[in-house]
PDB file of C-alpha atoms in Angstrom:
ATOM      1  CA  UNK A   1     -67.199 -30.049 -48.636  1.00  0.00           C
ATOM      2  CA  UNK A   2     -66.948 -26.468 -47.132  1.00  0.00           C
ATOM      3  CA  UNK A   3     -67.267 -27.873 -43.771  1.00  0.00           C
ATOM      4  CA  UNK A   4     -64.120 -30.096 -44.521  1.00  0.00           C
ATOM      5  CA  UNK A   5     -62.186 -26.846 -46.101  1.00  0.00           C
ATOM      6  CA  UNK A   6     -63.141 -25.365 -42.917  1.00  0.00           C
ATOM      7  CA  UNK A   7     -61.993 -28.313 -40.293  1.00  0.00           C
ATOM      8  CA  UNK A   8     -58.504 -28.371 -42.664  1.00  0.00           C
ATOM      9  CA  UNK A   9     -58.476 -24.489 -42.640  1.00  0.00           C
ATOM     10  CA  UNK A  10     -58.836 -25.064 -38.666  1.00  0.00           C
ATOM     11  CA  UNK A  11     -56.279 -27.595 -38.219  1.00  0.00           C
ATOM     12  CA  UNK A  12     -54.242 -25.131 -40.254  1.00  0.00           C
ATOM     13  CA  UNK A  13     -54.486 -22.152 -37.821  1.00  0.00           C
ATOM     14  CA  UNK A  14     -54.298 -24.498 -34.971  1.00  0.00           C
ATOM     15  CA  UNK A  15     -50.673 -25.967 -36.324  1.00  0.00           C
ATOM     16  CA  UNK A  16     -49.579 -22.637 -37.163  1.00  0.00           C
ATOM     17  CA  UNK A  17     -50.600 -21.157 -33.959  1.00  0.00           C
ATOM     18  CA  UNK A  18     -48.676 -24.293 -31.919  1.00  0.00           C
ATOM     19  CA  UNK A  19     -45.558 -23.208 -34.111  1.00  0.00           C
ATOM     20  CA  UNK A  20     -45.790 -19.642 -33.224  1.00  0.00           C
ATOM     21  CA  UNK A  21     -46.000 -20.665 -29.736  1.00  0.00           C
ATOM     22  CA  UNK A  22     -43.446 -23.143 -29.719  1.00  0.00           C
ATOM     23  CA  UNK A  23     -40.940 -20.058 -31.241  1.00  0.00           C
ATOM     24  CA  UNK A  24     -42.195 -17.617 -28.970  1.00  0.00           C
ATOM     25  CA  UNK A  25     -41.112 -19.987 -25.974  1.00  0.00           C
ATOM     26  CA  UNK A  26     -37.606 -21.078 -27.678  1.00  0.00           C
ATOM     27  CA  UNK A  27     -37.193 -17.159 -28.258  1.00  0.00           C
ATOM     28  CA  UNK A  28     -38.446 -16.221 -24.483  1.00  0.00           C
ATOM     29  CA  UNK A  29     -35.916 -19.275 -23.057  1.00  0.00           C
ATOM     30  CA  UNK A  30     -33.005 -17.910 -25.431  1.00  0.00           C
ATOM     31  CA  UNK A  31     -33.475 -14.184 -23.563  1.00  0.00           C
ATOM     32  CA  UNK A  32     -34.219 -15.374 -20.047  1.00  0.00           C
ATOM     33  CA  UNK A  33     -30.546 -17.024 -20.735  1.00  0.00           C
ATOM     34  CA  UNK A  34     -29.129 -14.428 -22.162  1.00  0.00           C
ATOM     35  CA  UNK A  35     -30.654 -12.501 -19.295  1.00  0.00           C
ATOM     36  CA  UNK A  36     -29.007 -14.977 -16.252  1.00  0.00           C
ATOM     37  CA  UNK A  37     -25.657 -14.925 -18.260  1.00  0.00           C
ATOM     38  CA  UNK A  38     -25.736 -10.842 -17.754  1.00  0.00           C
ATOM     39  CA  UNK A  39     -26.567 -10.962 -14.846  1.00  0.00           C
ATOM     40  CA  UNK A  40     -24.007 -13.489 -13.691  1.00  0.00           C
ATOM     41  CA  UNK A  41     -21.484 -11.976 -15.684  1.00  0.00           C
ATOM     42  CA  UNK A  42     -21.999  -8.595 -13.574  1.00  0.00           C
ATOM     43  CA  UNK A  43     -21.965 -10.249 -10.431  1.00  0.00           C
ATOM     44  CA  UNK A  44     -18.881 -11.493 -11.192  1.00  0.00           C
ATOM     45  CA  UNK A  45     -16.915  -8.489 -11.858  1.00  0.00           C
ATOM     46  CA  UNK A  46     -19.067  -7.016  -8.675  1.00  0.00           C
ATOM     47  CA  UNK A  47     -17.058  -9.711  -6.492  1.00  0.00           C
ATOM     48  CA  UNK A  48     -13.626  -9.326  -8.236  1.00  0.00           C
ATOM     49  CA  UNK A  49     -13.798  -5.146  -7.874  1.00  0.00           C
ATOM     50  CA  UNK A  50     -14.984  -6.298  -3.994  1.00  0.00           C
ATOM     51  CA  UNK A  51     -11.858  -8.156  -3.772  1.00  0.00           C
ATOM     52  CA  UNK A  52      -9.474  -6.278  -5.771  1.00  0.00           C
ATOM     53  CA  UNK A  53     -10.647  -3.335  -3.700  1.00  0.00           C
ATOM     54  CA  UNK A  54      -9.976  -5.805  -0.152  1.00  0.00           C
ATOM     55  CA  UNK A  55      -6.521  -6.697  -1.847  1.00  0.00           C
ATOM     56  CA  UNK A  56      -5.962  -2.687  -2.068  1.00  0.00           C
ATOM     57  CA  UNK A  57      -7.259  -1.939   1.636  1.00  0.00           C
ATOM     58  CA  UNK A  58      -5.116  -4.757   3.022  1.00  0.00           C
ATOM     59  CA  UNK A  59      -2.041  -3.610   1.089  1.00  0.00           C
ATOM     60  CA  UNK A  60      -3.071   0.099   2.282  1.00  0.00           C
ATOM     61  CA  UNK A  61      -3.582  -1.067   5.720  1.00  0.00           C
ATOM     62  CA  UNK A  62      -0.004  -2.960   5.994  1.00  0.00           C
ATOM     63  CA  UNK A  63       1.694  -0.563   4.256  1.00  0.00           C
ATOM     64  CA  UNK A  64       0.749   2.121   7.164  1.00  0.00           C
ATOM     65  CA  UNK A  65       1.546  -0.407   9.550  1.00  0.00           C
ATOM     66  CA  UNK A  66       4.885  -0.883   8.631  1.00  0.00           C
ATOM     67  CA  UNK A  67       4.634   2.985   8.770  1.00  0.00           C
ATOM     68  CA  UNK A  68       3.988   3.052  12.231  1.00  0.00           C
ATOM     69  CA  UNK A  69       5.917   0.495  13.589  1.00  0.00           C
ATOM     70  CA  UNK A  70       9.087   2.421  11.457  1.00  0.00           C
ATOM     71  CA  UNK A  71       8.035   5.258  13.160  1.00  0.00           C
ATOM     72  CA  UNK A  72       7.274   3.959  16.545  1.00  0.00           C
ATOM     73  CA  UNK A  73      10.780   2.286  16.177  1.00  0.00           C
ATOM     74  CA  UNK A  74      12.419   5.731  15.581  1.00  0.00           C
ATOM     75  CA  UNK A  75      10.492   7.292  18.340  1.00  0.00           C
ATOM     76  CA  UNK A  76      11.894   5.016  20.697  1.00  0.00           C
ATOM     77  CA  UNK A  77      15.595   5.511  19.171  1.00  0.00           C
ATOM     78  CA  UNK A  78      14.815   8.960  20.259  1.00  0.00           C
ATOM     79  CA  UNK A  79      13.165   8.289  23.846  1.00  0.00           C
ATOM     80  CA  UNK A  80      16.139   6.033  24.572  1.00  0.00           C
ATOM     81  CA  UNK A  81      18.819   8.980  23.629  1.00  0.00           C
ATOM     82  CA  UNK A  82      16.613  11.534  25.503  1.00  0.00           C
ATOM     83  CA  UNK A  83      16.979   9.291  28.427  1.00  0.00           C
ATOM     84  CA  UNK A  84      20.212   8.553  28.193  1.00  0.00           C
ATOM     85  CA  UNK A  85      20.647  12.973  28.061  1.00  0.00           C
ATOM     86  CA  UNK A  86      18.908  13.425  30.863  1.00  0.00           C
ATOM     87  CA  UNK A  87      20.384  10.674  32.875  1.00  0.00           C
ATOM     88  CA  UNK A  88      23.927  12.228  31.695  1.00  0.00           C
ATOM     89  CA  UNK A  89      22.266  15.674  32.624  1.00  0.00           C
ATOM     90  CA  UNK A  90      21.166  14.734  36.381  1.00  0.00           C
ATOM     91  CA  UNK A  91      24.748  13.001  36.373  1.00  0.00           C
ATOM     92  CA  UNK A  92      26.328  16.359  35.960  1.00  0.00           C
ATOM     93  CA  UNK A  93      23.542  18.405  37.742  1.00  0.00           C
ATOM     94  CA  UNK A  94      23.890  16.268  41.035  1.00  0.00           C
ATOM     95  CA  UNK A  95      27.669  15.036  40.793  1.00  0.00           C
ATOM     96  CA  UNK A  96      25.953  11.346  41.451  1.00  0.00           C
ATOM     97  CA  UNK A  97      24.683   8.710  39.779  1.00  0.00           C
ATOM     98  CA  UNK A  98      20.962   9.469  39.198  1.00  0.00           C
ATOM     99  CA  UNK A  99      18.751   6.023  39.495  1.00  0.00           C
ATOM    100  CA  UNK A 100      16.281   5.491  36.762  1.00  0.00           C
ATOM    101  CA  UNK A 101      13.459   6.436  38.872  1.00  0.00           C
ATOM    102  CA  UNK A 102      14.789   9.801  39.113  1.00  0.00           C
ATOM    103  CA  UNK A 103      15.046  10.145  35.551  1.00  0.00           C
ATOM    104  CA  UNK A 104      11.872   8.696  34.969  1.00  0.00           C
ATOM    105  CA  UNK A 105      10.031  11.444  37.422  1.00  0.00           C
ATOM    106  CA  UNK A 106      11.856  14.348  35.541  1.00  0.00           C
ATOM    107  CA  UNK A 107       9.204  16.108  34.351  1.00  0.00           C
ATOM    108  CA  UNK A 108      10.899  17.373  31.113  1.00  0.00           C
ATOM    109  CA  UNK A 109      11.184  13.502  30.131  1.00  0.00           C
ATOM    110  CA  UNK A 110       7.441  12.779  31.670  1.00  0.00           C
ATOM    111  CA  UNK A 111       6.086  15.321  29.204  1.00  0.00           C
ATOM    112  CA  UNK A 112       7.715  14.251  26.217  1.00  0.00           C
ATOM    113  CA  UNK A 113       6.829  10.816  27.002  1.00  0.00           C
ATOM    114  CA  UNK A 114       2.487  12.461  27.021  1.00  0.00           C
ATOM    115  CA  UNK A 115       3.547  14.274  23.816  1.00  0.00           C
ATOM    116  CA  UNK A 116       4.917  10.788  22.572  1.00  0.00           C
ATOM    117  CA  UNK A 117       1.774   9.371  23.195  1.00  0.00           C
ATOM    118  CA  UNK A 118      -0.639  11.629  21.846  1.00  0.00           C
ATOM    119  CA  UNK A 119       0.636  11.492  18.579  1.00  0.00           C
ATOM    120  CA  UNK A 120       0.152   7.862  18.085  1.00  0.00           C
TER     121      UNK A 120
END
């Protein structure tokens, strides 16, 4: 008889050990879940700042190219009435019609053309 109390005691532990387990592995599976679904959920919003912060650099990046082009097309508004000063300048200088190559070797209008350059 206490050998039979013994095998049922046995068979006890052994069920209630295979329960424990079989809890401890539902609990482990719940975390490593919970534990992908963090981590997905932060790679997520890693790659959405990464592209809000491309959206930003491209929007940056146009917005100074619009920039310079504005300014480029200003600077050559001003190159063109420079040129058109010193044409009207070696007009009255000379009592001729200057060419454009004349203009062109000026070296007032050669200079501002290198200071021109150097800024962009």
């Amino acid at each position: 008889m206490e050998k039979e109390d013994l095998q049922l005691e046995l068979n006890k532990l052994k069920r209630e050990k295979s329960e424990s387990e079989r809890l401890l592995n539902e609990q482990l599976q719940a975390k490593e879940m919970e534990l992908l679904q963090l981590k997905t959920e932060m790679e997520t919003s890693q790659v959405m700042k990464s592209l809000t912060s491309t959206q930003d650099y491209w929007q940056v990046d146009r917005i100074n190219s619009e920039l310079k082009i504005h300014t480029l097309q200003e600077e050559l508004e001003r190159m063109t009435l420079e040129k058109h000063r010193l044409q009207e300048h070696c007009e009255d200088s000379s009592g001729t019609n200057c060419d454009q190559n004349h203009v062109e070797s000026n070296p007032r209008y050669v200079l501002h053309l290198l200071r021109i350059l150097l800024q962009v």
